[in-house]
Amino acid sequence: MALELLRSVPLFAGLEEEVLAEVAAWARPRHLGREEVLFRAGDPFRGFFVVCSGHIQLSRLASTGQEKVVELIGPKETFAEAVLFLDQPSYPVEARGLAPTELLELPAEPFNRLLDERPHLTRNLLGTVSRRVHRLVQDVAALTLQDATGRVVGYLLARADQAGQEGGRVSLPVKKAAVASRLGVQPETFSRVLARLREAGAIEVERERIRLRDPDRLAQFLP
Amino acid sequence: MALELLRSVPLFAGLEEEVLAEVAAWARPRHLGREEVLFRAGDPFRGFFVVCSGHIQLSRLASTGQEKVVELIGPKETFAEAVLFLDQPSYPVEARGLAPTELLELPAEPFNRLLDERPHLTRNLLGTVSRRVHRLVQDVAALTLQDATGRVVGYLLARADQAGQEGGRVSLPVKKAAVASRLGVQPETFSRVLARLREAGAIEVERERIRLRDPDRLAQFLP
DNA sequence: CGCAGCCTTGAAAGCTATCAATACTAGTGG
DNA sequence: CCACTAGTATTGATAGCTTTCAAGGCTGCG
């Protein structure tokens, strides 16, 4: 049920039940198949989204055909909220499903009105967008201050923290090429880095499951 | 005068005079010398800032001593607004003056209260932070999809648009090494790229002033 | 069983960083 | 007014990392 899910989304944390219900009433369920495009860069803004299950890839395309994955979005995460407030509301990236994915679409207009009535929601939204700024700044720094190995190690350690899985088990959310692009690396390089970490005894790789067998040794690969 | 300046800051655009006056009353003037540090990464958040004159460099330091300039802030621009809304309010970057700089510091607390009373201000703030997200996404994409030449050309063209100086005159806001770092390039590479563009007849360089003599030819250097 | 997609591995090329030296500028003090 | 100096920018040569191109291996599905 939509309401159930919304409650666990940080953006809606701490909201009164009635507000939550109102949001849920507006939310439009959407399904997205594997490799299916939700919107393209430049499309006019209609609303933003909450992921219920599955994974979304936000990417930017170069004129050469290359693409860079800007972000990978998983369950209970929102995306495109910041587009609401741009002067020219059009999506700056492309969104595509990486697997069969269930979404909720939150249309711009009713949400916009709700913001004016509910300061708490607005405050949450500012927090969400601000965290995104923070993460992007980290990404920019990582892309210039760290080499490929450093970025991969940083990603693994961050994911181990966040997932909180004991024993340092990390599982890549999507196919490796997408993670590689997210980290600003070619798939081949990503594979080679993992191989080197494995040979060094820092990790064990089995399919998309990675065990951080020696986090300290792993951390030594950071610049 | 502070009030005069605030009026021209996008963040405060369209606000009632009384609100503007209130903000101005709280604003604390600060002076920053060349290379003087305003705050370091990790310092507890006290407030955010408006640049009156001069230039600020926001940078992130690696453990190796290297630094990456995340953003260059000029007159009438604000920075660190997004830090207000992080769960753990501490500055994620270092701010340093690149020249003698006049600032206004807007302390967190009174501002926070004002936000709850003034939806318009909150809306502006969301717009400002969202634009920052947008720019950062562009930066991330540029760092991975374009080579050094592409990023320099992109920067020159963007600055020519924004400055709106006729005849395509661009002047670098600060010393070249800072601009280079902002673009994710070493100073030597930046110098070489400019030299190549000059030899190709696309630009003329004189000190920190650059003339875009042939924007079309310049654009051909983009990937 | 065979095919398609994904991942891995190898070799070579390209771009950028790094190290080093020189030119240049601006600000300082004689 | 000129010489000096420190900071800044340019240029050259080399090394290193990553990308690119190519081929082989693995897996899951029809």
Coordinates of C-alpha atoms (C1' of nucleotides) in Angstrom, one line a residue:
Chain A
M1 CA 0.0 0.0 0.0
A2 CA 1.2 3.4 -1.0
L3 CA 0.7 5.0 2.4
E4 CA 2.6 2.4 4.1
L5 CA 5.6 3.0 1.9
L6 CA 5.5 6.8 2.1
R7 CA 5.8 6.7 5.8
S8 CA 9.2 5.2 5.5
V9 CA 10.5 7.7 3.0
P10 CA 12.8 10.3 4.7
L11 CA 11.1 13.1 2.8
F12 CA 7.9 12.4 4.5
A13 CA 9.2 11.5 7.9
G14 CA 7.4 12.9 10.9
L15 CA 4.4 14.2 8.9
E16 CA 1.0 14.1 10.3
E17 CA -1.1 11.1 9.1
E18 CA -3.6 13.3 7.3
V19 CA -0.9 15.0 5.2
L20 CA 0.5 11.6 4.4
A21 CA -2.9 10.4 3.4
E22 CA -3.3 13.4 1.2
V23 CA 0.0 12.8 -0.5
A24 CA -0.9 9.1 -1.0
A25 CA -4.2 10.1 -2.5
W26 CA -2.4 12.1 -5.2
A27 CA 0.3 9.6 -5.8
R28 CA 0.0 7.8 -9.1
P29 CA 1.5 4.3 -9.3
R30 CA 3.7 3.6 -12.2
H31 CA 5.5 0.5 -13.5
L32 CA 8.7 0.6 -15.4
G33 CA 10.2 -2.4 -17.2
R34 CA 13.9 -3.2 -17.6
E35 CA 15.7 -0.6 -19.7
E36 CA 12.4 1.3 -20.0
V37 CA 12.8 5.1 -20.0
L38 CA 10.7 7.1 -17.6
F39 CA 11.8 10.5 -18.9
R40 CA 14.6 11.9 -21.0
A41 CA 16.8 14.9 -20.4
G42 CA 14.9 18.0 -21.4
D43 CA 11.4 16.6 -21.0
P44 CA 9.0 19.0 -19.2
F45 CA 8.7 18.4 -15.5
R46 CA 5.5 16.7 -14.5
G47 CA 6.3 15.5 -11.1
F48 CA 8.9 13.7 -9.0
F49 CA 9.0 10.1 -7.9
V50 CA 9.4 7.6 -5.1
V51 CA 10.9 4.2 -5.8
C52 CA 8.8 1.4 -4.2
S53 CA 10.8 -1.5 -5.5
G54 CA 13.5 -2.0 -8.2
H55 CA 16.1 0.4 -9.3
I56 CA 16.3 3.6 -11.3
Q57 CA 19.3 5.0 -13.1
L58 CA 19.7 8.7 -13.6
S59 CA 22.1 9.4 -16.4
R60 CA 23.4 12.1 -18.6
L61 CA 24.1 11.5 -22.3
A62 CA 27.0 13.0 -24.2
S63 CA 26.7 13.9 -27.8
T64 CA 29.1 11.1 -28.5
G65 CA 26.6 8.5 -27.3
Q66 CA 28.5 7.9 -24.1
E67 CA 26.5 8.1 -20.9
K68 CA 27.4 8.9 -17.3
V69 CA 25.3 7.5 -14.5
V70 CA 24.8 10.3 -12.1
E71 CA 22.9 8.4 -9.5
L72 CA 21.4 5.0 -8.7
I73 CA 18.1 5.2 -6.9
G74 CA 16.7 2.3 -4.8
P75 CA 13.6 1.6 -2.8
K76 CA 12.3 4.3 -0.5
E77 CA 14.4 7.0 -2.2
T78 CA 13.0 9.9 -4.1
F79 CA 14.4 11.6 -7.2
A80 CA 13.8 14.7 -9.3
E81 CA 12.4 16.7 -6.3
A82 CA 14.9 19.4 -7.0
V83 CA 13.5 19.9 -10.5
L84 CA 10.3 21.4 -9.0
F85 CA 12.1 24.6 -8.1
L86 CA 14.1 25.3 -11.2
D87 CA 13.1 28.3 -13.2
Q88 CA 12.6 26.2 -16.3
P89 CA 11.2 22.9 -14.9
S90 CA 12.5 20.2 -17.2
Y91 CA 14.4 17.1 -16.2
P92 CA 18.1 17.6 -16.6
V93 CA 18.9 13.9 -16.7
E94 CA 17.4 10.7 -18.1
A95 CA 15.7 8.2 -15.9
R96 CA 15.6 4.6 -16.8
G97 CA 14.6 1.4 -15.0
L98 CA 17.4 -1.1 -14.4
A99 CA 15.0 -3.8 -13.5
P100 CA 11.2 -4.1 -13.3
T101 CA 10.5 -1.2 -11.0
E102 CA 7.4 0.1 -9.1
L103 CA 7.2 3.8 -8.6
L104 CA 4.9 6.5 -7.2
E105 CA 4.6 9.7 -9.2
L106 CA 3.9 12.8 -7.2
P107 CA 2.5 15.4 -9.6
A108 CA 3.8 18.9 -9.4
E109 CA 0.8 20.9 -8.8
P110 CA -1.0 19.5 -5.8
F111 CA 2.3 19.0 -4.1
N112 CA 3.3 22.6 -4.7
R113 CA 0.2 23.7 -2.9
L114 CA 0.7 21.4 -0.1
L115 CA 4.2 22.8 0.5
D116 CA 2.7 26.3 1.2
E117 CA 0.4 24.8 3.8
R118 CA 2.8 22.5 5.5
P119 CA 6.1 24.0 6.7
H120 CA 7.3 20.7 8.1
L121 CA 7.1 19.1 4.7
T122 CA 9.0 22.0 3.2
R123 CA 11.6 21.7 5.9
N124 CA 12.0 18.0 5.0
L125 CA 12.3 18.8 1.4
L126 CA 15.0 21.3 2.1
G127 CA 16.8 18.6 4.0
T128 CA 16.5 16.1 1.2
V129 CA 17.8 18.5 -1.4
S130 CA 20.6 19.7 0.8
R131 CA 21.8 16.2 1.4
R132 CA 21.8 15.7 -2.3
V133 CA 24.0 18.8 -2.6
H134 CA 26.3 17.3 0.0
R135 CA 26.6 14.0 -1.8
L136 CA 27.2 15.7 -5.1
V137 CA 30.0 17.7 -3.7
Q138 CA 31.5 14.5 -2.4
D139 CA 31.2 13.0 -5.9
V140 CA 32.9 15.9 -7.5
A141 CA 35.7 15.8 -5.0
A142 CA 36.1 12.0 -5.4
L143 CA 36.2 12.3 -9.2
T144 CA 39.2 14.7 -9.1
L145 CA 41.0 13.8 -5.9
Q146 CA 40.9 10.0 -6.1
D147 CA 41.9 7.5 -8.7
A148 CA 39.7 4.7 -9.9
T149 CA 40.8 2.4 -7.1
G150 CA 40.1 5.0 -4.5
R151 CA 36.6 5.6 -5.8
V152 CA 35.8 2.0 -5.8
V153 CA 37.1 1.4 -2.3
G154 CA 35.2 4.5 -1.1
Y155 CA 32.0 3.2 -2.6
L156 CA 32.4 -0.2 -1.1
L157 CA 33.1 1.2 2.4
A158 CA 30.3 3.6 2.2
R159 CA 27.9 1.0 1.1
A160 CA 29.0 -1.4 3.8
D161 CA 28.3 1.3 6.4
Q162 CA 24.9 2.3 5.0
A163 CA 23.7 -1.2 4.4
G164 CA 24.9 -2.0 7.9
Q165 CA 25.3 -5.7 6.9
E166 CA 27.4 -7.4 9.5
G167 CA 30.6 -9.0 8.4
G168 CA 31.0 -6.4 5.7
R169 CA 28.8 -7.9 3.0
V170 CA 28.0 -5.6 0.2
S171 CA 25.9 -6.4 -2.8
L172 CA 25.9 -4.3 -5.9
P173 CA 22.5 -3.0 -6.5
V174 CA 22.6 -3.2 -10.2
K175 CA 24.8 -4.6 -13.0
K176 CA 28.4 -3.7 -12.7
A177 CA 28.6 -1.5 -15.7
A178 CA 26.1 0.8 -14.2
V179 CA 28.0 1.0 -10.9
A180 CA 31.2 1.6 -12.8
S181 CA 29.6 4.5 -14.7
R182 CA 28.3 5.9 -11.4
L183 CA 31.9 5.8 -10.1
G184 CA 33.2 7.5 -13.3
V185 CA 35.1 4.5 -14.5
Q186 CA 34.9 2.2 -17.5
P187 CA 33.5 -1.3 -16.9
E188 CA 36.8 -2.9 -17.7
T189 CA 38.6 -0.7 -15.2
F190 CA 36.1 -1.5 -12.5
S191 CA 36.6 -5.2 -13.1
R192 CA 40.3 -4.8 -12.9
V193 CA 40.2 -2.9 -9.7
L194 CA 38.0 -5.5 -8.1
A195 CA 40.4 -8.2 -9.3
R196 CA 43.4 -6.3 -7.8
L197 CA 41.6 -5.9 -4.4
R198 CA 40.7 -9.6 -4.5
E199 CA 44.3 -10.6 -5.2
A200 CA 45.4 -8.4 -2.3
G201 CA 43.1 -10.3 0.0
A202 CA 41.0 -7.3 0.8
I203 CA 37.7 -8.6 -0.6
E204 CA 36.0 -11.6 -2.0
V205 CA 33.9 -11.4 -5.0
E206 CA 31.1 -13.8 -5.9
R207 CA 28.8 -12.6 -8.6
E208 CA 27.3 -9.3 -7.4
R209 CA 28.0 -10.1 -3.7
I210 CA 31.2 -8.7 -2.3
R211 CA 32.6 -9.5 1.1
L212 CA 34.9 -7.0 2.7
R213 CA 37.2 -9.5 4.3
D214 CA 39.7 -6.9 5.5
P215 CA 38.4 -3.3 5.7
D216 CA 41.6 -2.0 7.1
R217 CA 43.6 -3.3 4.2
L218 CA 40.9 -2.0 1.9
A219 CA 41.2 1.5 3.4
Q220 CA 44.9 1.5 2.6
F221 CA 44.1 1.7 -1.1
L222 CA 42.5 5.1 -0.5
P223 CA 44.9 7.9 -1.4
Chain B
M1 CA 24.9 49.4 2.5
A2 CA 23.8 45.9 3.3
L3 CA 20.2 46.3 2.5
E4 CA 21.1 47.6 -1.0
L5 CA 23.1 44.5 -1.7
L6 CA 20.6 42.0 -0.4
R7 CA 18.0 43.3 -2.7
S8 CA 20.1 42.2 -5.7
V9 CA 20.7 38.7 -4.3
P10 CA 18.6 36.1 -6.1
L11 CA 17.9 34.4 -2.8
F12 CA 16.1 37.5 -1.5
A13 CA 14.5 38.5 -4.8
G14 CA 10.9 39.6 -4.5
L15 CA 10.8 39.8 -0.7
E16 CA 8.9 42.5 1.1
E17 CA 11.0 45.4 2.2
E18 CA 10.3 44.7 5.9
V19 CA 11.7 41.2 5.6
L20 CA 14.7 42.4 3.7
A21 CA 15.3 45.0 6.5
E22 CA 15.0 42.3 9.1
V23 CA 17.6 40.1 7.3
A24 CA 19.8 43.1 6.9
A25 CA 19.6 43.8 10.6
W26 CA 20.8 40.4 11.4
A27 CA 23.6 40.3 8.9
R28 CA 27.0 40.6 10.3
P29 CA 29.6 42.2 8.1
R30 CA 32.9 40.3 7.8
H31 CA 36.1 41.0 6.1
L32 CA 38.4 38.4 4.7
G33 CA 42.0 38.9 3.5
R34 CA 43.7 37.2 0.6
E35 CA 44.2 33.5 1.4
E36 CA 42.4 33.9 4.7
V37 CA 40.3 31.0 5.8
L38 CA 36.7 31.6 6.7
F39 CA 35.9 28.1 7.8
R40 CA 37.4 24.7 7.4
A41 CA 35.7 21.4 6.4
G42 CA 34.2 20.0 9.6
D43 CA 33.7 23.3 11.4
P44 CA 30.3 23.5 13.1
F45 CA 27.8 25.5 11.1
R46 CA 27.2 29.0 12.3
G47 CA 25.6 30.6 9.4
F48 CA 25.8 31.1 5.7
F49 CA 27.2 34.0 3.7
V50 CA 26.6 36.5 1.0
V51 CA 29.6 37.8 -1.0
C52 CA 29.5 41.6 -1.3
S53 CA 32.8 42.1 -3.1
G54 CA 35.8 39.9 -3.9
H55 CA 35.9 36.2 -4.4
I56 CA 35.6 33.1 -2.2
Q57 CA 36.9 29.6 -3.1
L58 CA 35.1 26.6 -1.7
S59 CA 37.5 23.6 -1.8
R60 CA 37.9 20.1 -0.5
L61 CA 41.2 18.8 0.7
A62 CA 42.5 15.3 0.2
S63 CA 44.6 13.6 2.7
T64 CA 47.5 13.9 0.3
G65 CA 47.4 17.7 0.6
Q66 CA 45.9 18.1 -2.8
E67 CA 42.9 20.3 -3.0
K68 CA 39.9 20.5 -5.4
V69 CA 38.1 23.8 -5.9
V70 CA 34.4 22.9 -5.8
E71 CA 33.1 26.3 -6.5
L72 CA 34.2 29.9 -7.0
I73 CA 31.8 32.4 -5.4
G74 CA 31.6 36.0 -6.6
P75 CA 29.6 39.1 -5.7
K76 CA 25.9 38.8 -5.0
E77 CA 26.2 35.0 -4.6
T78 CA 25.5 33.1 -1.5
F79 CA 27.1 29.9 -0.2
A80 CA 26.7 27.3 2.5
E81 CA 22.9 27.8 2.6
A82 CA 22.4 24.1 2.1
V83 CA 24.4 23.3 5.2
L84 CA 21.6 24.8 7.3
F85 CA 19.5 21.7 6.7
L86 CA 21.9 18.9 7.1
D87 CA 21.3 16.6 10.0
Q88 CA 24.7 17.3 11.3
P89 CA 25.3 21.0 10.5
S90 CA 29.0 21.3 9.8
Y91 CA 30.6 22.8 6.7
P92 CA 31.6 20.1 4.3
V93 CA 34.2 22.2 2.5
E94 CA 36.7 24.9 3.2
A95 CA 36.1 28.5 2.4
R96 CA 38.9 30.8 1.7
G97 CA 39.3 34.3 0.3
L98 CA 41.0 34.7 -3.0
A99 CA 41.3 38.4 -2.7
P100 CA 40.3 40.9 -0.1
T101 CA 36.6 40.1 0.3
E102 CA 33.6 41.7 2.0
L103 CA 30.9 39.3 3.2
L104 CA 27.7 39.3 5.1
E105 CA 27.2 36.5 7.6
L106 CA 23.6 35.4 8.1
P107 CA 23.5 33.5 11.4
A108 CA 21.6 30.3 11.5
E109 CA 19.1 30.9 14.2
P110 CA 17.2 34.0 13.4
F111 CA 17.2 33.0 9.8
N112 CA 15.7 29.6 10.6
R113 CA 12.8 31.3 12.4
L114 CA 12.3 33.7 9.5
L115 CA 11.9 30.8 7.2
D116 CA 8.9 29.5 9.1
E117 CA 7.2 32.8 8.8
R118 CA 8.0 33.6 5.2
P119 CA 7.0 31.0 2.7
H120 CA 8.3 33.2 -0.1
L121 CA 11.7 33.2 1.3
T122 CA 11.6 29.4 1.8
R123 CA 10.6 29.1 -1.8
N124 CA 13.5 31.2 -3.0
L125 CA 15.8 29.1 -0.9
L126 CA 14.5 25.9 -2.4
G127 CA 15.2 27.4 -5.8
T128 CA 18.7 28.4 -4.9
V129 CA 19.6 25.0 -3.5
S130 CA 17.9 23.3 -6.5
R131 CA 19.9 25.3 -8.9
R132 CA 23.0 24.2 -7.1
V133 CA 22.0 20.6 -7.5
H134 CA 21.6 21.2 -11.2
R135 CA 25.0 22.8 -11.6
L136 CA 26.7 20.0 -9.6
V137 CA 25.1 17.4 -11.8
Q138 CA 26.5 19.2 -14.8
D139 CA 29.9 19.3 -13.2
V140 CA 29.8 15.6 -12.4
A141 CA 28.8 14.9 -16.0
A142 CA 31.5 17.2 -17.4
L143 CA 34.2 15.6 -15.3
T144 CA 33.4 12.1 -16.7
L145 CA 32.1 12.8 -20.2
Q146 CA 34.4 15.5 -21.4
D147 CA 38.2 15.8 -21.5
A148 CA 40.2 18.7 -20.3
T149 CA 39.7 20.7 -23.5
G150 CA 36.0 20.2 -23.4
R151 CA 35.6 21.4 -19.9
V152 CA 37.7 24.5 -20.5
V153 CA 35.7 25.3 -23.6
G154 CA 32.5 24.7 -21.8
Y155 CA 33.5 27.0 -19.1
L156 CA 34.5 29.8 -21.4
L157 CA 31.2 29.5 -23.4
A158 CA 29.1 29.4 -20.2
R159 CA 30.9 32.4 -18.8
A160 CA 30.5 34.3 -22.0
D161 CA 26.8 33.7 -21.9
Q162 CA 26.4 34.6 -18.3
A163 CA 28.5 37.7 -18.2
G164 CA 26.8 38.7 -21.4
Q165 CA 29.7 40.8 -22.4
E166 CA 29.4 41.6 -26.1
G167 CA 32.1 40.4 -28.4
G168 CA 32.6 37.4 -26.3
R169 CA 35.0 38.8 -23.7
V170 CA 35.5 36.7 -20.7
S171 CA 37.7 37.5 -17.8
L172 CA 38.8 34.8 -15.3
P173 CA 37.5 35.8 -11.9
V174 CA 40.5 34.6 -10.0
K175 CA 44.0 33.3 -10.6
K176 CA 44.3 30.6 -13.2
A177 CA 45.3 27.8 -10.9
A178 CA 42.0 28.2 -9.0
V179 CA 40.0 28.1 -12.2
A180 CA 41.9 25.1 -13.3
S181 CA 41.1 23.2 -10.1
R182 CA 37.5 24.2 -10.4
L183 CA 37.5 22.5 -13.8
G184 CA 39.3 19.5 -12.5
V185 CA 42.5 20.1 -14.3
Q186 CA 46.1 20.8 -13.3
P187 CA 47.3 24.4 -13.9
E188 CA 49.8 23.2 -16.5
T189 CA 47.1 21.5 -18.5
F190 CA 44.9 24.5 -18.3
S191 CA 47.7 26.6 -19.7
R192 CA 48.3 24.2 -22.5
V193 CA 44.7 24.0 -23.4
L194 CA 44.5 27.8 -23.6
A195 CA 47.6 27.8 -25.7
R196 CA 46.1 25.2 -28.2
L197 CA 42.9 27.2 -28.5
R198 CA 44.9 30.3 -29.1
E199 CA 47.0 28.6 -31.8
A200 CA 43.8 27.4 -33.4
G201 CA 42.6 31.0 -33.6
A202 CA 39.6 30.4 -31.4
I203 CA 40.5 32.7 -28.6
E204 CA 42.9 35.5 -27.7
V205 CA 44.5 35.5 -24.3
E206 CA 45.8 38.6 -22.6
R207 CA 46.4 38.2 -18.9
E208 CA 43.2 37.1 -17.3
R209 CA 41.2 38.5 -20.2
I210 CA 40.2 36.1 -22.9
R211 CA 38.5 37.1 -26.1
L212 CA 36.3 34.4 -27.8
R213 CA 37.2 35.4 -31.3
D214 CA 35.5 32.5 -32.9
P215 CA 32.8 30.8 -30.8
D216 CA 31.9 28.4 -33.5
R217 CA 35.4 27.1 -33.9
L218 CA 35.6 27.0 -30.1
A219 CA 32.5 24.8 -29.9
Q220 CA 34.1 22.3 -32.3
F221 CA 36.5 21.4 -29.5
L222 CA 33.6 20.1 -27.5
P223 CA 33.3 16.3 -27.7
Chain C
dC1 C1' 22.3 -27.5 -26.3
dG2 C1' 23.1 -23.1 -28.0
dC3 C1' 22.7 -18.3 -27.9
dA4 C1' 22.8 -13.6 -25.9
dG5 C1' 24.4 -10.7 -22.5
dC6 C1' 27.6 -9.7 -19.1
dC7 C1' 31.9 -9.9 -17.2
dT8 C1' 36.8 -10.7 -17.4
dT9 C1' 41.3 -10.4 -19.3
dG10 C1' 45.0 -8.8 -22.6
dA11 C1' 47.7 -5.4 -25.3
dA12 C1' 48.3 -0.9 -27.1
dA13 C1' 47.3 4.0 -27.4
dG14 C1' 46.0 8.4 -25.4
dC15 C1' 45.4 11.8 -22.2
dT16 C1' 46.7 14.0 -18.1
dA17 C1' 49.7 14.4 -14.2
dT18 C1' 54.1 15.1 -12.6
dC19 C1' 58.7 16.9 -12.4
dA20 C1' 61.6 20.5 -13.8
dA21 C1' 63.1 24.7 -15.7
dT22 C1' 62.3 29.2 -17.5
dA23 C1' 59.6 33.5 -18.3
dC24 C1' 56.9 36.9 -16.7
dT25 C1' 54.4 40.1 -13.6
dA26 C1' 53.6 42.9 -9.8
dG27 C1' 54.7 44.7 -5.7
dT28 C1' 58.7 46.3 -2.7
dG29 C1' 62.3 48.8 -1.2
dG30 C1' 66.6 51.1 -2.2
Chain D
dC1 C1' 63.4 55.3 -11.3
dC2 C1' 65.4 51.0 -11.2
dA3 C1' 66.6 46.5 -9.2
dC4 C1' 64.9 42.7 -6.7
dT5 C1' 62.0 39.1 -5.3
dA6 C1' 58.1 36.2 -4.7
dG7 C1' 54.3 34.5 -6.7
dT8 C1' 52.3 33.1 -11.1
dA9 C1' 52.2 31.4 -15.6
dT10 C1' 54.2 29.0 -19.5
dT11 C1' 56.7 25.3 -21.7
dG12 C1' 59.1 20.8 -22.2
dA13 C1' 59.9 15.9 -21.2
dT14 C1' 58.5 11.8 -19.0
dA15 C1' 55.7 8.5 -16.5
dG16 C1' 51.4 6.6 -15.2
dC17 C1' 46.8 5.7 -15.2
dT18 C1' 42.8 4.9 -17.8
dT19 C1' 40.5 4.1 -22.0
dT20 C1' 40.0 1.7 -26.0
dC21 C1' 39.9 -2.2 -28.9
dA22 C1' 39.7 -7.1 -29.1
dA23 C1' 38.9 -11.7 -27.7
dG24 C1' 37.6 -15.3 -24.6
dG25 C1' 34.8 -17.1 -20.6
dC26 C1' 30.9 -17.5 -17.9
dT27 C1' 26.0 -17.7 -16.9
dG28 C1' 21.1 -18.0 -17.5
dC29 C1' 17.5 -18.6 -20.4
dG30 C1' 15.0 -20.2 -24.4

